[in-house]
Short mmCIF file of C-alpha atoms and ligand atoms in Angstrom, two decimals:
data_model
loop_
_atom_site.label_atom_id
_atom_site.label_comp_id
_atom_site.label_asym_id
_atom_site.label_seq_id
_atom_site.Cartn_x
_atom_site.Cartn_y
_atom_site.Cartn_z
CA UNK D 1 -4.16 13.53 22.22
CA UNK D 2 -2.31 9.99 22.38
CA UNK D 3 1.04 10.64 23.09
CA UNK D 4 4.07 9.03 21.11
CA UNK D 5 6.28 6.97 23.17
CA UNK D 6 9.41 5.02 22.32
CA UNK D 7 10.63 4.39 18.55
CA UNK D 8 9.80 0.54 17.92
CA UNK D 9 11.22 0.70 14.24
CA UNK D 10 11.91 2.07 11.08
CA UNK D 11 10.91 0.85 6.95
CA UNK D 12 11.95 2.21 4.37
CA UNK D 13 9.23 4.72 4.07
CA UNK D 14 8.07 4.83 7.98
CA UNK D 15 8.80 4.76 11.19
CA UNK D 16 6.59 3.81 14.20
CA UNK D 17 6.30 4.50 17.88
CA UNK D 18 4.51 2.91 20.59
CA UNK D 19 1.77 5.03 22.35
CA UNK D 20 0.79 5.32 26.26
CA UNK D 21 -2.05 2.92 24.65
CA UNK D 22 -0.51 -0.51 24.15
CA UNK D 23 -3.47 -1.16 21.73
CA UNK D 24 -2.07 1.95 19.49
CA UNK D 25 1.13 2.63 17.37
CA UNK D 26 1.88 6.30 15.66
CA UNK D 27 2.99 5.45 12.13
CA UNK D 28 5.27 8.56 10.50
CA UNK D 29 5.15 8.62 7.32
CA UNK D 30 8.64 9.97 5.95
CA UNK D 31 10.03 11.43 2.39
CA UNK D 32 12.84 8.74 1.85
CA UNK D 33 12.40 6.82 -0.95
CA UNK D 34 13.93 3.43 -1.92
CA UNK D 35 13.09 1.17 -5.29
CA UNK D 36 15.17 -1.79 -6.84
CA UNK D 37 15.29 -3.35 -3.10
CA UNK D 38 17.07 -0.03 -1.94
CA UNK D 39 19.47 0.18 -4.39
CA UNK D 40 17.89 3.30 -5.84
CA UNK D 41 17.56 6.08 -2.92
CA UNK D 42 16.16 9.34 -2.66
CA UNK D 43 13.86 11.58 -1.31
CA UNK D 44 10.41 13.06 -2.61
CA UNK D 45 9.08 16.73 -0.92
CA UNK D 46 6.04 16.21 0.10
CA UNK D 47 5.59 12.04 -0.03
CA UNK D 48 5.24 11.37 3.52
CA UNK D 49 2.46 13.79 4.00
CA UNK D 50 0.81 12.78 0.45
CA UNK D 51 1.05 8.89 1.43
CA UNK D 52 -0.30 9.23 5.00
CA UNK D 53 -3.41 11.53 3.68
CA UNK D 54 -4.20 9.70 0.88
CA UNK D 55 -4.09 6.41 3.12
CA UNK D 56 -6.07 7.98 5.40
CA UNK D 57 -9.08 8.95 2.55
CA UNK D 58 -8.99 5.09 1.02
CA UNK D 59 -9.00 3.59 4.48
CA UNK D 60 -11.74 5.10 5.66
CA UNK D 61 -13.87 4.54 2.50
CA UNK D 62 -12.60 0.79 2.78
CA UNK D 63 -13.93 0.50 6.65
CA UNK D 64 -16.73 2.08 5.27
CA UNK D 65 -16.88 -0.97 2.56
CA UNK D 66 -16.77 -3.20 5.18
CA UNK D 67 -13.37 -4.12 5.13
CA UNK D 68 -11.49 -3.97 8.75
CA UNK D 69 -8.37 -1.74 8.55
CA UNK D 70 -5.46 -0.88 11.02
CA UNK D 71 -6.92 2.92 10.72
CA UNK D 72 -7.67 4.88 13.73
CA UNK D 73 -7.18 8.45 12.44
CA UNK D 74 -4.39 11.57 11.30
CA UNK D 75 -2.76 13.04 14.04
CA UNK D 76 -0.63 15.29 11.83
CA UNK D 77 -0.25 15.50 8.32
CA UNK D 78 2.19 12.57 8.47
CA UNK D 79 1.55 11.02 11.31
CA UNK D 80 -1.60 8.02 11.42
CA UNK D 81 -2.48 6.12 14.65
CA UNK D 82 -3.07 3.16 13.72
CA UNK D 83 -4.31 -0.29 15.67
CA UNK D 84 -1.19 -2.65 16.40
CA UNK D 85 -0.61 -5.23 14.18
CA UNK D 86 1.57 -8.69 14.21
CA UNK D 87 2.02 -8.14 10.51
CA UNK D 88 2.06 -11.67 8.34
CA UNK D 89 5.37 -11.87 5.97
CA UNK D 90 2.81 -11.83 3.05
CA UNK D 91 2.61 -9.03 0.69
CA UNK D 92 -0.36 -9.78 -1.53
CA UNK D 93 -0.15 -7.79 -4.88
CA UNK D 94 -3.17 -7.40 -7.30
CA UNK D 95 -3.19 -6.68 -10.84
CA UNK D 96 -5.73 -5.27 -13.51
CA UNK D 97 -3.26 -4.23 -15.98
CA UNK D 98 0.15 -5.39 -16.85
CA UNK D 99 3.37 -3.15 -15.55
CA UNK D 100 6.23 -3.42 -13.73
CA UNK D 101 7.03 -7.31 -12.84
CA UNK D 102 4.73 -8.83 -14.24
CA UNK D 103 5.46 -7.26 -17.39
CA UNK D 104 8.85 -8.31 -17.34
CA UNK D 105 8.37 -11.53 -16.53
CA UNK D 106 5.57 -12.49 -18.55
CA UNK D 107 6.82 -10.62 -21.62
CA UNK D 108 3.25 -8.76 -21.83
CA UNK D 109 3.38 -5.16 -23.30
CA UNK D 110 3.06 -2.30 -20.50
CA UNK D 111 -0.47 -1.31 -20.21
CA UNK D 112 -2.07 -4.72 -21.67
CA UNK D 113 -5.63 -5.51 -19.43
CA UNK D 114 -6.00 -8.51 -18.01
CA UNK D 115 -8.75 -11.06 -18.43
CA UNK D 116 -8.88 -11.05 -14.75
CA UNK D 117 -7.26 -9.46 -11.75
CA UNK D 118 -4.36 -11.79 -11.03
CA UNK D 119 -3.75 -11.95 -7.67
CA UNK D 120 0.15 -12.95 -6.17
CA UNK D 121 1.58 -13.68 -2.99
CA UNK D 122 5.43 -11.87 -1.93
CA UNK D 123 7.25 -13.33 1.34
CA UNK D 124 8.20 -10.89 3.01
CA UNK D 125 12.51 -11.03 3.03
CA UNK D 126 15.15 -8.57 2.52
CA UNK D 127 17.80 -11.17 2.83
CA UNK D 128 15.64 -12.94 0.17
CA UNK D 129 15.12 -9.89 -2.14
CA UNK D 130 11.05 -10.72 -1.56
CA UNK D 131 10.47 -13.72 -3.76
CA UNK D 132 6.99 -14.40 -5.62
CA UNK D 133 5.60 -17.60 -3.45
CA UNK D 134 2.01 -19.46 -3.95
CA UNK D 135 -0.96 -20.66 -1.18
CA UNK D 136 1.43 -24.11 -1.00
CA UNK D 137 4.65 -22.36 0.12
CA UNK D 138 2.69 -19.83 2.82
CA UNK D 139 0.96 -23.06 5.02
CA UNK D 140 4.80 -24.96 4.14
CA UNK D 141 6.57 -22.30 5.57
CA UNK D 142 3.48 -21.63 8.11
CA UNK D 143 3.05 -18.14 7.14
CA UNK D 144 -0.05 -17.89 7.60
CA UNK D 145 -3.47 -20.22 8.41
CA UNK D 146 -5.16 -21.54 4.84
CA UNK D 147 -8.33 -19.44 6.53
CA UNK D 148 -6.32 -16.42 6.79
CA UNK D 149 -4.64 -16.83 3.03
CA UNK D 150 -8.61 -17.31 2.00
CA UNK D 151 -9.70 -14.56 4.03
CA UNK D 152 -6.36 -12.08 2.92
CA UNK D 153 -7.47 -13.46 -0.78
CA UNK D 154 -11.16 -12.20 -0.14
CA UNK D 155 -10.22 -8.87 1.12
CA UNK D 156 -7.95 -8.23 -1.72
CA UNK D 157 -10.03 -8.77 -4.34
CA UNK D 158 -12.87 -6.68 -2.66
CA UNK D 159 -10.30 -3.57 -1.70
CA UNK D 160 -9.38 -3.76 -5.39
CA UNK D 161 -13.22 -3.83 -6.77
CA UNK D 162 -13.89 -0.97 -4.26
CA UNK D 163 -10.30 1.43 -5.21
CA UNK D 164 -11.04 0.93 -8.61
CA UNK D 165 -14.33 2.53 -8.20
CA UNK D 166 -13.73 4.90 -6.35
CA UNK D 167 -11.00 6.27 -8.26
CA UNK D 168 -12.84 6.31 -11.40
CA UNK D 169 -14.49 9.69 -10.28
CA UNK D 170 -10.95 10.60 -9.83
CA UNK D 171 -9.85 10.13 -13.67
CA UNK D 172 -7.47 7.43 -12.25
CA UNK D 173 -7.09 3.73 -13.16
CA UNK D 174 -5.93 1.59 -10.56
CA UNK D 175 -2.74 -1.05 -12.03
CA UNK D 176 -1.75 -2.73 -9.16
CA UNK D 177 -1.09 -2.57 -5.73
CA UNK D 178 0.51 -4.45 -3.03
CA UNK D 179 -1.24 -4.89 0.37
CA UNK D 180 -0.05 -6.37 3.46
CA UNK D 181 -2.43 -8.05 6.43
CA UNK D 182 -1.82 -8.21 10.13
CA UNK D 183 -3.45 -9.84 13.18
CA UNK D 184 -4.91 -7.39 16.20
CA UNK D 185 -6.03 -9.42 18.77
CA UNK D 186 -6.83 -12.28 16.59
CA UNK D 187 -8.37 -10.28 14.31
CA UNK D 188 -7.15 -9.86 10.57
CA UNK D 189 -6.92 -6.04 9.82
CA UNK D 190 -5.40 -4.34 6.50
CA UNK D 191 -2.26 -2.40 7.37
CA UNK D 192 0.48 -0.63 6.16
CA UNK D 193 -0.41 2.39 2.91
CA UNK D 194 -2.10 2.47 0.34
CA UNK D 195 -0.49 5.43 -1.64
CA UNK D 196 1.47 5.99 -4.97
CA UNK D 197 4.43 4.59 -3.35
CA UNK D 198 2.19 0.83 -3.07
CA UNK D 199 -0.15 1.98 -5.96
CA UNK D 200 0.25 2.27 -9.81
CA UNK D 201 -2.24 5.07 -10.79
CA UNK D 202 -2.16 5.89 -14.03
CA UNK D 203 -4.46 9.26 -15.45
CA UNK D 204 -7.77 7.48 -17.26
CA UNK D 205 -7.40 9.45 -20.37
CA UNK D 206 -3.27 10.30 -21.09
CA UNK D 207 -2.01 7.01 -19.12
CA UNK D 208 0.53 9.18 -17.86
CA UNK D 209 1.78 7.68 -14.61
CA UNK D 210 1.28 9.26 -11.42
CA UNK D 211 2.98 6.64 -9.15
CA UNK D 212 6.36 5.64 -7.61
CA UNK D 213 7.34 4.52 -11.32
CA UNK D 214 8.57 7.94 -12.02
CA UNK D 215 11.12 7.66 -9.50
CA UNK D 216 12.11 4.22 -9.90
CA UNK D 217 12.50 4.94 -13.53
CA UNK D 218 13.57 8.87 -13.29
CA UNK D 219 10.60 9.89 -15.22
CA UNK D 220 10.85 13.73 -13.60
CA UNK D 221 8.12 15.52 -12.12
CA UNK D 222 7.78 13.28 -9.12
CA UNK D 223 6.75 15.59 -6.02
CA UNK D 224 3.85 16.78 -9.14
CA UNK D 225 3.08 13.18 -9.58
CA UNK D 226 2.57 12.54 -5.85
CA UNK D 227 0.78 15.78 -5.23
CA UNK D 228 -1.88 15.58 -8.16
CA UNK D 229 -2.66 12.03 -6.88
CA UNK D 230 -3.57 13.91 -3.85
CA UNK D 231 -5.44 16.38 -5.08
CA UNK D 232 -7.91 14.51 -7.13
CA UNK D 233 -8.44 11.89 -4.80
CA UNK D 234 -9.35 14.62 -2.07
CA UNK D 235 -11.61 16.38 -4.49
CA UNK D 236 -13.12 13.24 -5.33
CA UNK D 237 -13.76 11.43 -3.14
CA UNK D 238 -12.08 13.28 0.31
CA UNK D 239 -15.49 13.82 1.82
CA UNK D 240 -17.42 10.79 0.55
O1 C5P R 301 7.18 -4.40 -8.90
P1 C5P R 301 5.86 -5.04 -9.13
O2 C5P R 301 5.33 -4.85 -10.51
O3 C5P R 301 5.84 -6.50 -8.70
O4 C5P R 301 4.86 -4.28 -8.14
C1 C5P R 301 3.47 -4.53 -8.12
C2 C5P R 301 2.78 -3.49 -7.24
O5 C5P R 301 3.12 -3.69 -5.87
C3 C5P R 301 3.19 -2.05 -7.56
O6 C5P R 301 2.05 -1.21 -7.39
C4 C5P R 301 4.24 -1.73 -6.52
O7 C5P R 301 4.25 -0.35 -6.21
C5 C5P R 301 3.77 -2.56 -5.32
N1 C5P R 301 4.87 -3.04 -4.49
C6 C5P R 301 5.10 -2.49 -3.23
N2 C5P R 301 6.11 -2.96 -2.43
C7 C5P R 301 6.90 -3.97 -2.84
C8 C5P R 301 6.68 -4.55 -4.12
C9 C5P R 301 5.67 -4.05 -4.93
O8 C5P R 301 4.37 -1.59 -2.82
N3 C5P R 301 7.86 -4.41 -2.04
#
């Protein structure tokens, strides 16, 4: 078993370690939960384990896809070894249906479709509360290559095609979801989660939602929210 070394650093929702493998970091996925740019905190029983596993199904369908992802394998419940990354200051956010931010600032009604996925780029600042930024201000800033914004554009829109399907089977509508891209030598990889703290899942035929928003807006039955999105994901698609 690869054996966790020193603590490199700690999110908001994870720490990681190095690994006797310099190649290798051991992501931990913990309970602490922060919305509203950490203004709001808390903790949800059971998140870190939900997040990691349900990461761990979707990535593995998604290198399956043929999309390249940090993804080595579980080690624990809560604990994913995962390829090192030099992670680009880019979140990339996709859309199907209005919620959330876009809702706000639009002035669309909650739960409106859109025409198209709508695709947006975040840079990646606390000191800047993350502000919305476009293709121009990642090569001003040199965030990123125009090939690599293409290629992080390409693999977006794909990984949302592909989660959307996939979660039909599991009565679950994908929303949105942020994504964020790193380089392993040279090569661009998906990273970080994709879980219900990342993801707005809402159920197909109630649009109850079984995401992060029932934290962030103290909707009540949380740990229920996070462990049902478990649940049917595993039973639906768990051993695809
Ligand atoms: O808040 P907003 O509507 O812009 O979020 C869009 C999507 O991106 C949501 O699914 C949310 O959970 C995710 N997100 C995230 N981390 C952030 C910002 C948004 O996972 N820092």
């Amino acid at each position: 078993m690869v054996e966790k070394r020193e603590f490199l650093y700690e999110g908001k929702a994870k720490r990681v370690y190095r690994t006797e493998n310099p190649d290798l970091y051991l992501v931990e996925f913990k309970d602490d939960a922060t919305a509203f740019d950490g203004l709001k905190r808390g903790t949800i029983a059971g998140k870190g384990e939900v997040n990691a596993r349900v990461s761990a199904i979707l990535f593995r369908i998604l290198e399956r896809e043929g999309i390249p992802t940090h993804f080595v394998e579980l080690r624990s419940p809560r604990e994913m070894l995962v390829k090192a990354l030099k992670i680009f200051p880019v979140e990339v956010v996709v859309r199907n249906v209005a919620a959330g931010s876009l809702a706000q600032r639009l002035g669309l009604k909650e739960g409106t479709v859109l025409k198209n996925p709508v695709l947006e780029f975040y840079y990646k600042s606390d000191e800047l509360h993350d502000p919305m930024i476009n293709e121009y201000h990642v090569a001003a800033l040199e965030l990123a290559t125009p090939d690599q914004v293409e290629l992080m554009k390409n693999y977006a829109l794909q990984v949302n095609e592909i989660l959307a399907r996939v979660l039909e089977p599991a009565d679950l509508i994908l929303i949105d979801f942020k994504l964020e891209f790193g380089l392993h030598h040279g090569e661009m990889l998906l990273g970080d989660e994709i879980s219900p703290d990342t993801c707005r899942f809402w159920d197909r035929h109630t649009k109850e939602k079984l995401d992060k928003d029932r934290f962030r807006r103290d909707l009540g039955k949380v740990e229920e929210a996070y462990q049902e999105v478990f649940r049917r994901i595993n039973e639906a698609v768990g051993e695809m």
